[in-house]
């Protein structure tokens, strides 16, 4: 048993990694095994070491079991409370569950999983008008849609959008109730252009126009750290350029959780293009908050509309322009869209703080445990 402890020790495993041979580092010769140097104490101490290790491992097993039990309890408590918050149908229920969360805040949000769930529930409450941002004095969202339709009828030349909207009748049975001055819309009613990306070959070594791809879309934003380039004509550069407030969708991927994910273009990108696995949507920005539309697209309600129909397909998952245009969205007045964005941003900053605190505490716990172990085994 003592020999076994040494064989599985970090010391020997690191030595094995240093002497392995072969391309895949999987080779270990019989001679190398025979030449292992083993620190060998007297037999009675070998037995005492084995007994000591067994007792310490039993303690570790007990601590691990208790931590797992505590963590499971926290996740269940957090999930149940946050689900109840989201499912509140009256202001009284909403206040009661917010109070419950406040009372148990330290326990519920003491694990990363619950903070992630909180982020999702914040978006769900936002798209339902349940974040305390409504104002009956706001101009009804229906007037926004009327203004957009008037512009659309005279300026839109995108035949795909026009065709999808012709058969885009609204249903009378909506998923949940929304404030009186909100309205239900299809995403296609909010955009005047929907265009797939370039099919030109892109590579890191090509001298040309930077082309945004799926890796450049992350958490609703664009990153420019992994760019490929393509040779595009002046006409193509103009055709695929991006403007502040545009949305870039991932339309095709092997992972269903990535299909339909969108990023907001933060500023004009006149000298950039985007690849064929992406699709650009141009909103009627004078009547809409692109940040709010992105929040709705990231909500669980919208993700279910995108993911459920394509989960049964095999291979690469896709969402086409027709399916994008028919995504159902709850739309508040413009002033409330802007208030919701501000409120959600503030709450997400709180989630960031919670996660940073948990990460810091984790690092502190590791440092403390290392120091404790060093004291136990007499290392200074």
Short mmCIF file of C-alpha atoms in Angstrom, two decimals, residues 200-216 223-231:
data_model
loop_
_atom_site.label_atom_id
_atom_site.label_comp_id
_atom_site.label_asym_id
_atom_site.label_seq_id
_atom_site.Cartn_x
_atom_site.Cartn_y
_atom_site.Cartn_z
CA UNK A 200 -14.97 34.84 -50.11
CA UNK A 201 -12.10 32.71 -48.81
CA UNK A 202 -10.54 34.13 -45.65
CA UNK A 203 -7.19 33.40 -44.02
CA UNK A 204 -4.74 34.83 -41.52
CA UNK A 205 -2.08 35.38 -44.19
CA UNK A 206 -4.22 37.17 -46.79
CA UNK A 207 -3.66 40.91 -47.14
CA UNK A 208 -7.13 42.33 -47.39
CA UNK A 209 -10.25 43.26 -45.46
CA UNK A 210 -10.74 41.89 -41.90
CA UNK A 211 -13.67 39.46 -41.87
CA UNK A 212 -15.58 38.80 -38.65
CA UNK A 213 -16.41 35.15 -37.98
CA UNK A 214 -18.16 33.05 -35.31
CA UNK A 215 -15.15 33.23 -32.91
CA UNK A 216 -15.49 37.03 -32.95
CA UNK A 223 -14.01 40.87 -30.14
CA UNK A 224 -11.27 41.53 -32.65
CA UNK A 225 -8.54 39.21 -31.33
CA UNK A 226 -8.79 36.39 -33.88
CA UNK A 227 -9.24 37.96 -37.30
CA UNK A 228 -8.93 36.46 -40.75
CA UNK A 229 -8.75 38.52 -43.92
CA UNK A 230 -10.26 38.30 -47.37
CA UNK A 231 -9.83 39.96 -50.75
#
